Structures are given as structure tokens and as C-alpha cells.
PDB file of C-alpha atoms and ligand atoms in Angstrom:
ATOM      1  CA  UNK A1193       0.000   0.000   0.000  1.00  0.00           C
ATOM      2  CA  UNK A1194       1.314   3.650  -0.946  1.00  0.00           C
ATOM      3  CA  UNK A1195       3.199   4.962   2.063  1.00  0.00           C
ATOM      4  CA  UNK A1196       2.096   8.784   2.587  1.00  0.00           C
ATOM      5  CA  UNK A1197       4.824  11.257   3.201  1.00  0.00           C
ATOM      6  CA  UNK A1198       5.345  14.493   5.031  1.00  0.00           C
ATOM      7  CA  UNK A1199       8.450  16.483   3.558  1.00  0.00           C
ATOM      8  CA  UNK A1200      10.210  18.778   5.459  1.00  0.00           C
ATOM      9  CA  UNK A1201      12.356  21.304   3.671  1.00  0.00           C
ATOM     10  CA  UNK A1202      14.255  24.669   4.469  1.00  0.00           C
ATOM     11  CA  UNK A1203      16.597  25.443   0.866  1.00  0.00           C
ATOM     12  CA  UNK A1204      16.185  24.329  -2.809  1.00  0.00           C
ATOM     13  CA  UNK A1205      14.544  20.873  -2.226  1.00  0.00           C
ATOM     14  CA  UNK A1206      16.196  18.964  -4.641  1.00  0.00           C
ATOM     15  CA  UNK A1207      16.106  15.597  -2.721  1.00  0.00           C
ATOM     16  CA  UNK A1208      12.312  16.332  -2.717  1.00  0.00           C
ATOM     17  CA  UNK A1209      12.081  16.818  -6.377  1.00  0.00           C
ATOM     18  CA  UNK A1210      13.823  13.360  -6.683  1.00  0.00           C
ATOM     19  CA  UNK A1211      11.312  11.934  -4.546  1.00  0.00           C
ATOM     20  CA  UNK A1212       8.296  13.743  -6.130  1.00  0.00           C
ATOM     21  CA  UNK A1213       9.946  12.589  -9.349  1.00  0.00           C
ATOM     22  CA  UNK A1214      10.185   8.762  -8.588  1.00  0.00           C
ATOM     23  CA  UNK A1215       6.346   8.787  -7.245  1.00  0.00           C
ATOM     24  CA  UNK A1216       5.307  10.580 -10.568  1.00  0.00           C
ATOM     25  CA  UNK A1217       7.442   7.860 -13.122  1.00  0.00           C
ATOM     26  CA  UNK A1218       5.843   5.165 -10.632  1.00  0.00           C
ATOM     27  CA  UNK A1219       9.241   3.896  -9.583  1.00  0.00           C
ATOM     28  CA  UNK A1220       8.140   4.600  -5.984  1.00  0.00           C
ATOM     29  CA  UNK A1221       4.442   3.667  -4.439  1.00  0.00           C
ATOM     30  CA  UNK A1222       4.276   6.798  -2.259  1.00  0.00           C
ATOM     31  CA  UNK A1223       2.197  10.066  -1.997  1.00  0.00           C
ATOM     32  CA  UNK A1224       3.674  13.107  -0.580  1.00  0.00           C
ATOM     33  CA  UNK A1225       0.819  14.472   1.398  1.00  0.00           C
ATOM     34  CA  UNK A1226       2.675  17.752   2.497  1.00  0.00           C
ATOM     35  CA  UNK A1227       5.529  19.932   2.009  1.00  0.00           C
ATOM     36  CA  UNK A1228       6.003  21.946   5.287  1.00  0.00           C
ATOM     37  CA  UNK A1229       9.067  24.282   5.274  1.00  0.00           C
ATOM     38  CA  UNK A1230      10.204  26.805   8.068  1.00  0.00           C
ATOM     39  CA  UNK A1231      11.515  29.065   5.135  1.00  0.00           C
ATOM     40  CA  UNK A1232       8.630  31.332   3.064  1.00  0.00           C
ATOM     41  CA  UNK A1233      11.334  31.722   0.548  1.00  0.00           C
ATOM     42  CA  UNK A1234      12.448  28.007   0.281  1.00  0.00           C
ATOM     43  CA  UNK A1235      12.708  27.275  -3.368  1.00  0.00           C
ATOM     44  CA  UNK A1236      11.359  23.576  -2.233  1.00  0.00           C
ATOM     45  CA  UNK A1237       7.834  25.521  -2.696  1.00  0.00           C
ATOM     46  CA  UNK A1238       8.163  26.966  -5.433  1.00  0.00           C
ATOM     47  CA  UNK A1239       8.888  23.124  -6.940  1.00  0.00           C
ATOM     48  CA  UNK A1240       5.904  21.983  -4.688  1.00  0.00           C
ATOM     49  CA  UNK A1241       3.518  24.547  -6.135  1.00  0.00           C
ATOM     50  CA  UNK A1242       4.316  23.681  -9.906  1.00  0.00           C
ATOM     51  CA  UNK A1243       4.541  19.427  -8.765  1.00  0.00           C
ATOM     52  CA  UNK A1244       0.582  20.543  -7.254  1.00  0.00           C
ATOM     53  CA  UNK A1245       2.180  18.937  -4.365  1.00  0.00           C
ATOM     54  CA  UNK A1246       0.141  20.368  -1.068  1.00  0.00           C
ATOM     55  CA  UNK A1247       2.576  22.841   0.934  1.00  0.00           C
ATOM     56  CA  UNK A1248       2.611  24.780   4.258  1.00  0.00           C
ATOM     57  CA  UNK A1249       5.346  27.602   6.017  1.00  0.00           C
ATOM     58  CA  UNK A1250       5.374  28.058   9.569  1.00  0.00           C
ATOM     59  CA  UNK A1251       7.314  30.316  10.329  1.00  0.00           C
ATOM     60  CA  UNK A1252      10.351  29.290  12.589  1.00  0.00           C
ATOM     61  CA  UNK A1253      11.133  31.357  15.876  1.00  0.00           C
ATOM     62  CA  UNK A1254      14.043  29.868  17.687  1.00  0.00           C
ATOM     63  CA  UNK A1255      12.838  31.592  20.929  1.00  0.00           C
ATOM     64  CA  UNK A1256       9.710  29.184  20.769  1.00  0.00           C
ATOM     65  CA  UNK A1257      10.291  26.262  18.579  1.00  0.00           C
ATOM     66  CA  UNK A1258       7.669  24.803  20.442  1.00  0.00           C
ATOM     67  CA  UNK A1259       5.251  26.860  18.352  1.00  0.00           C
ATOM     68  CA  UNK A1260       7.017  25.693  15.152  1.00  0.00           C
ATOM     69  CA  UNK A1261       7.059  21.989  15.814  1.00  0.00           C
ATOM     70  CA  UNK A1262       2.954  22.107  18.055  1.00  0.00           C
ATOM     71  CA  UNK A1263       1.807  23.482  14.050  1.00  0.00           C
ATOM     72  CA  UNK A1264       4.109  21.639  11.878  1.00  0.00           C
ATOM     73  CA  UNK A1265       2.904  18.195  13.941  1.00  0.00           C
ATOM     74  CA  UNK A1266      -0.717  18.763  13.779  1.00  0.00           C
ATOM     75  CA  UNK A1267      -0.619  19.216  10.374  1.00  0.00           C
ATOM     76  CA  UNK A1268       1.193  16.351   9.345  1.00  0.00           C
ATOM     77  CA  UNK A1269      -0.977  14.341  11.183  1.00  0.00           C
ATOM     78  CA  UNK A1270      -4.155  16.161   9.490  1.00  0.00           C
ATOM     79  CA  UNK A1271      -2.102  14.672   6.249  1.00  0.00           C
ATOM     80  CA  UNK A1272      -2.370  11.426   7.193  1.00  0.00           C
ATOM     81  CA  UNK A1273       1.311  11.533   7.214  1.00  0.00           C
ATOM     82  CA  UNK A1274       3.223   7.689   7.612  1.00  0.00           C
ATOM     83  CA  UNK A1275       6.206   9.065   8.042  1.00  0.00           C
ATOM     84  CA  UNK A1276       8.299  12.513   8.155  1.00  0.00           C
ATOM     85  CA  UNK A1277      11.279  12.776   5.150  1.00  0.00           C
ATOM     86  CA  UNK A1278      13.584  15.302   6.597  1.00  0.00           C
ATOM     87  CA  UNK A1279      14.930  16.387   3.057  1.00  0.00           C
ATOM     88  CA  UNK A1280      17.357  19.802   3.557  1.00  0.00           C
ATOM     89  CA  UNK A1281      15.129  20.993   6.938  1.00  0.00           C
ATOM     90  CA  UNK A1282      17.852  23.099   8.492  1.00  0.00           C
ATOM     91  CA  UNK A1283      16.614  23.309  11.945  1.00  0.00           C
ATOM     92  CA  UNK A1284      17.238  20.807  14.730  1.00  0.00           C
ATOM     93  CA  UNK A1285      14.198  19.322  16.217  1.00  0.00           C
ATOM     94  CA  UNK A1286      13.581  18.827  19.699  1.00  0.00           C
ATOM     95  CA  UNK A1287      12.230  16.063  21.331  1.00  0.00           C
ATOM     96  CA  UNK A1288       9.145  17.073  21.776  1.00  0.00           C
ATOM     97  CA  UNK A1289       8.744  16.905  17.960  1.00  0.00           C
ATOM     98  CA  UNK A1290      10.990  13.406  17.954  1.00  0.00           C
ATOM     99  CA  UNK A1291       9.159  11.889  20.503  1.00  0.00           C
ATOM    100  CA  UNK A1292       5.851  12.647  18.840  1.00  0.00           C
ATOM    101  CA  UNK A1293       6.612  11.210  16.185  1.00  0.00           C
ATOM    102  CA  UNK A1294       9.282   8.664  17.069  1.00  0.00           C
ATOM    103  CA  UNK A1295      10.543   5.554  14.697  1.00  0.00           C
ATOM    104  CA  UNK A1296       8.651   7.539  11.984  1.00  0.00           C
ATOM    105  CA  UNK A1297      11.285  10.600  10.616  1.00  0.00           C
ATOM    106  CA  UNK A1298      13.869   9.689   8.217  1.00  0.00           C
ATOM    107  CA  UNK A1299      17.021  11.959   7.088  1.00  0.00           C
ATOM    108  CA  UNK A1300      19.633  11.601   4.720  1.00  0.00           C
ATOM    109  CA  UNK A1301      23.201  13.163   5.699  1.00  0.00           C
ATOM    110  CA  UNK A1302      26.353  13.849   3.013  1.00  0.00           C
ATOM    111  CA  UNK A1303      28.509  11.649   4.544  1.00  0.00           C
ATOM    112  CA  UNK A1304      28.643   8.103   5.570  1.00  0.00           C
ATOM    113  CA  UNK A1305      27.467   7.967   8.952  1.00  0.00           C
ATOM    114  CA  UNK A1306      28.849   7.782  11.722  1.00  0.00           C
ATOM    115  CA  UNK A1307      31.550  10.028  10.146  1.00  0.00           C
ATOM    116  CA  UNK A1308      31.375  13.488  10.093  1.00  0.00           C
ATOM    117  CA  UNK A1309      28.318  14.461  11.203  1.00  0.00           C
ATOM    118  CA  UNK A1310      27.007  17.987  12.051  1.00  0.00           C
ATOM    119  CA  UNK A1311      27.896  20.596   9.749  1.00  0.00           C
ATOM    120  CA  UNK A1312      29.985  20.522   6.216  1.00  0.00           C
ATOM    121  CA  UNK A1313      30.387  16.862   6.211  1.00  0.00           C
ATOM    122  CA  UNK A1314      31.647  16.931   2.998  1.00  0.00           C
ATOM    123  CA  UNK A1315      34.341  19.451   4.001  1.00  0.00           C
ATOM    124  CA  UNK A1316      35.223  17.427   6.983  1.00  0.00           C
ATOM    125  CA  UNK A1317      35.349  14.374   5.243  1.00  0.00           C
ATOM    126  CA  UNK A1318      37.980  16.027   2.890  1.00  0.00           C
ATOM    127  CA  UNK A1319      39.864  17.747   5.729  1.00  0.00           C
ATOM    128  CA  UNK A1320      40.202  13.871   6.965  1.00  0.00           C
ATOM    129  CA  UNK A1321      41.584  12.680   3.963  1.00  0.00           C
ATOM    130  CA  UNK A1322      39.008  10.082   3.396  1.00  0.00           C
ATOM    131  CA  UNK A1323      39.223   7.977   0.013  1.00  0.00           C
ATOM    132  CA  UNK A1324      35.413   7.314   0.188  1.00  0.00           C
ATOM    133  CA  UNK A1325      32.745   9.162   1.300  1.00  0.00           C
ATOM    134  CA  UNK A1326      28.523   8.976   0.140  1.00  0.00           C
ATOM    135  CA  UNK A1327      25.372   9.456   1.989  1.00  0.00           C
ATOM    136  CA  UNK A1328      23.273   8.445   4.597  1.00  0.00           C
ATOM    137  CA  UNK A1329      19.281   7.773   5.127  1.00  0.00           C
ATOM    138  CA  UNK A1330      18.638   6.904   8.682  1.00  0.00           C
ATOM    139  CA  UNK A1331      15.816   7.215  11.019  1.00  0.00           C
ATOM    140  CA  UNK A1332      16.186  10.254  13.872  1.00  0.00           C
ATOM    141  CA  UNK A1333      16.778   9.999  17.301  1.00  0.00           C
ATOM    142  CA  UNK A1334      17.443  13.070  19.666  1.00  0.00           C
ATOM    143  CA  UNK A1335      20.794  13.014  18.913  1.00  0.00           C
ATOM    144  CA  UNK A1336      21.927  14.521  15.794  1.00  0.00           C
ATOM    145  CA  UNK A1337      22.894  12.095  12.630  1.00  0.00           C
ATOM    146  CA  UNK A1338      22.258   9.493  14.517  1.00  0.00           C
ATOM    147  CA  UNK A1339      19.975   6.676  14.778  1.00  0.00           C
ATOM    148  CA  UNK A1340      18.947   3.303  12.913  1.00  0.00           C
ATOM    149  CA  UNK A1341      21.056   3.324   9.695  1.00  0.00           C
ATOM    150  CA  UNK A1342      18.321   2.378   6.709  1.00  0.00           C
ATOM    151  CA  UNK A1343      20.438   2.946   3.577  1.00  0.00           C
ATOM    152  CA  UNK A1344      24.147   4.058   2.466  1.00  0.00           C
ATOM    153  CA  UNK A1345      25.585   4.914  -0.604  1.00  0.00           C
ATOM    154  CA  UNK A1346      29.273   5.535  -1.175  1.00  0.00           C
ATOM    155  CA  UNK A1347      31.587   7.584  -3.521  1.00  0.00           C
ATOM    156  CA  UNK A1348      34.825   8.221  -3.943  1.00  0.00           C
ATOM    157  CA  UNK A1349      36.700  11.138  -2.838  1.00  0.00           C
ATOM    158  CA  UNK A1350      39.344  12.427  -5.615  1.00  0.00           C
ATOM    159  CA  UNK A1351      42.465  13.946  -4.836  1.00  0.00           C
ATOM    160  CA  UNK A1352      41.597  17.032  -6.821  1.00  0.00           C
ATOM    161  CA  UNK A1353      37.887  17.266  -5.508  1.00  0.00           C
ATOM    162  CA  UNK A1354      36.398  20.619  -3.719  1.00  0.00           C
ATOM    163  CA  UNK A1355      33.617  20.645  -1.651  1.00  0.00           C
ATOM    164  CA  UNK A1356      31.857  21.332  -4.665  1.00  0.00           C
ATOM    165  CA  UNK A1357      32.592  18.956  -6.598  1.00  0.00           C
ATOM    166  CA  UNK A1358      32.615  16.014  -3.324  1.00  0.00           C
ATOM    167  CA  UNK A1359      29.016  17.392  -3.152  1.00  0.00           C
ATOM    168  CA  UNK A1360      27.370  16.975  -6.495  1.00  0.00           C
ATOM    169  CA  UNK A1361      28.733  13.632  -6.666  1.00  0.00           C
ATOM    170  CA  UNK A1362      27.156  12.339  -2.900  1.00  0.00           C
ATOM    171  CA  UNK A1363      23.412  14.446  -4.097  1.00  0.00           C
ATOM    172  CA  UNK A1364      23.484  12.715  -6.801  1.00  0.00           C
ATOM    173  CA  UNK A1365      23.322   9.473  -4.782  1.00  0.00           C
ATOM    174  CA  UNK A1366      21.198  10.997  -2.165  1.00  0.00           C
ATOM    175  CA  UNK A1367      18.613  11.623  -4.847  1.00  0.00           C
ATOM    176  CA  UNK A1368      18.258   7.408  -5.612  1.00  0.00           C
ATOM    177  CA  UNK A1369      19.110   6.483  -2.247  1.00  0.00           C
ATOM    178  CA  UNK A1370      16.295   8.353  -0.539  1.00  0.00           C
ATOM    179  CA  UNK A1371      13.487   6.454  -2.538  1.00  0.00           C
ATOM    180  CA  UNK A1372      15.382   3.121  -2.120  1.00  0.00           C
ATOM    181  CA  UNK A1373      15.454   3.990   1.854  1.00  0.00           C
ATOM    182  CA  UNK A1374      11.091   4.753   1.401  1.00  0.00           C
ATOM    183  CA  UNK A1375      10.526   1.789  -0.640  1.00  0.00           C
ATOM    184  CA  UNK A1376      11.599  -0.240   2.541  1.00  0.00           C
ATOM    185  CA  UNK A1377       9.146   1.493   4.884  1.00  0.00           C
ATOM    186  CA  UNK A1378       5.389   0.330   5.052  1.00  0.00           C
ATOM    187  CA  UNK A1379       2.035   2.177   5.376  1.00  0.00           C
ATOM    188  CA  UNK A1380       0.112   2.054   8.747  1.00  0.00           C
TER     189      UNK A1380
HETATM  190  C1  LIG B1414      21.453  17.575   1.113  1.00  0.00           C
HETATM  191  O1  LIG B1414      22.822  17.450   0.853  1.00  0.00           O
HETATM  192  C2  LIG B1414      21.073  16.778   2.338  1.00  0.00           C
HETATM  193  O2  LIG B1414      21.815  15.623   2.492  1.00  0.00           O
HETATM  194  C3  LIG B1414      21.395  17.727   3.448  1.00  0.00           C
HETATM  195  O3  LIG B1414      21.022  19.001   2.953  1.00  0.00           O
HETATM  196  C4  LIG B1414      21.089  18.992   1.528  1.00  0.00           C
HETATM  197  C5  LIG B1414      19.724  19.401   1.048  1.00  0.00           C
HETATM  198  O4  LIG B1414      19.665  19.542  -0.336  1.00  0.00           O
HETATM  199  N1  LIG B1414      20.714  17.342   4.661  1.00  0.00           N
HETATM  200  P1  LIG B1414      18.263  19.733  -1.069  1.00  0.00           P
HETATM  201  O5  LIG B1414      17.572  20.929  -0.424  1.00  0.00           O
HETATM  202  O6  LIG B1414      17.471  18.477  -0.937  1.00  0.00           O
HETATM  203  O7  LIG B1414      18.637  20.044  -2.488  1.00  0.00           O
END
């Protein structure tokens, strides 16, 4: 049965397009029942609203996340929402929000976990000198890039790489890997 899917995004949403993409070629038996970003400005929308994919800001107030996280919740649930796809959502959630919704968010990290997680993972993992590096989808916990591991891809690093060029190469894996990671999960 088609798994239903709440997206959070805060930037460009590309991972969501993938996803969005793979549900519309029929490669992937899932419905995303809401886009929710923190960002008005989030190009993710923008891709949402021409996709006719349903989507929702809240805005984010760090001095009361609570507010954030109470209204992004309910509405996922209102969605029907299986599961949460953290996809580029650049805010940390607390565990309120975790908790709610526990065993059920997913997120996919640039690097393979547990390496380098946090911030610029791709520049870390070329500050370490790593010959291979990819991508991570794994289910959160309240500690950051961490939790049950549900798919990995890996690339190579080159010796002439940037950070640029380290990072096209792991989103372009992220973008397969993430519906491989959602075809494993099941529908209530
Ligand atoms: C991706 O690299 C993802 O792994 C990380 O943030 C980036 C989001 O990219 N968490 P996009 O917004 O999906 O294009």
C-alpha cells in the first residue's frame, strides 16, 4: 500500500524533487501528502507549487520552537502523514517533535554515517583525507545524525575534488538512495 509522506524542507529541495519525481514515473508507491518548510522563501515551494504537491510555512522562531514543531505536527498528522522525510530541513528538532513522532522521521546526511556528522560533512570528510565518502538515510533519534542506519551509498573522494565537486557527486546518490530507503518502509 502507498506509504504517505510528510516532507520537510528549508533550501532548494532537490532531494524532494527526486522523490516527487520517482512517485510521478511510478518507480516509488508513495504520496507526498505535504511539504512543510520553516523558510517562506524556500525554493522547495516553489517546486511543490508547480509538482501541485500540497505545501505549508510556519514560520520558525528559535525563541519558541515549540510553536514551530505544536503546528508543523498537527498538520502532518491532518495529512495522514506515515512518516516525516527530513529532506534539507535546516533546523534541529527537539524532542518534543521526535518523541511525537518517534521511529517515523527519516534523514539523509552527506557523509557516511557515523563520520562526520554535524555541519559541512563533505568538508570534513575532505579535511580527513578520506578515500570514500557517500550518503546516509537513517531514522532520527534526539541526537543529531544518529539513529537506525536504513540505507548508504558511497563515492569516492578524488584527490583534486572541492567541496563542490565532493558534493554533487554524494546528491546525486542521495537523490536514488532516498526512494530506495522509502521503498523499505510500510504504510500504517
Ligand atoms: C542535502 O545534501 C542533504 O543531504 C542535506 O542538505 C542537503 C539538502 O539539499 N541534509 P536539497 O535541499 O534536498 O537540495
Amino acid at each position: 500500500m502507498s506509504v504517505r509522506l510528510g516532507v520537510m524542507a528549508s533550501g532548494r529541495g532537490s532531494n524532494f524533487l527526486a522523490i516527487q519525481s520517482e512517485i510521478e514515473q511510478a518507480t516509488l508507491d508513495a504520496e507526498i501528502a505535504l511539504l512543510i518548510s520553516d523558510r517562506s522563501n524556500a525554493p522547495a515551494l516553489k517546486q511543490a507549487e508547480k509538482r501541485h504537491v500540497p505545501a505549508k510555512t510556519f514560520p520558525y522562531d528559535k525563541s519558541d520552537r515549540a510553536a514551530f514543531e505544536k503546528s508543523a505536527g498537527d498538520a502532518i498528522d491532518a495529512a495522514g502523514c506515515d512518516y516525516i522525510v527530513l529532506a534539507g530541513f535546516m533546523r534541529i528538532l527537539t524532542p518534543y517533535f521526535i518523541e511525537r513522532f518517534s521511529g517515523r522521521i527519516l534523514n539523509i546526511h552527506p557523509s557516511l554515517l557515523p563520520s562526520f556528522k554535524g555541519l559541512h560533512p563533505q568538508r570534513q570528510a575532505l579535511e580527513a583525507g578520506v578515500k570514500f565518502s557517500g550518503c546516509t538515510v537513517h531514522l532520527v533519534t534526539t541526537d543529531l545524525d544518529d539513529g537506525p542506519i536504513l540505507a548508504q551509498a558511497v563515492v569516492p573522494v578524488l584527490d583534486d575534488d572541492t567541496e563542490e565537486s565532493l558534493s554533487t557527486r554524494i546528491l546525486k546518490q542521495e537523490h536514488r538512495l532516498y526512494a530506495e530507503a522509502i521503498r523499505g518502509l510500510s504504510s500504517k
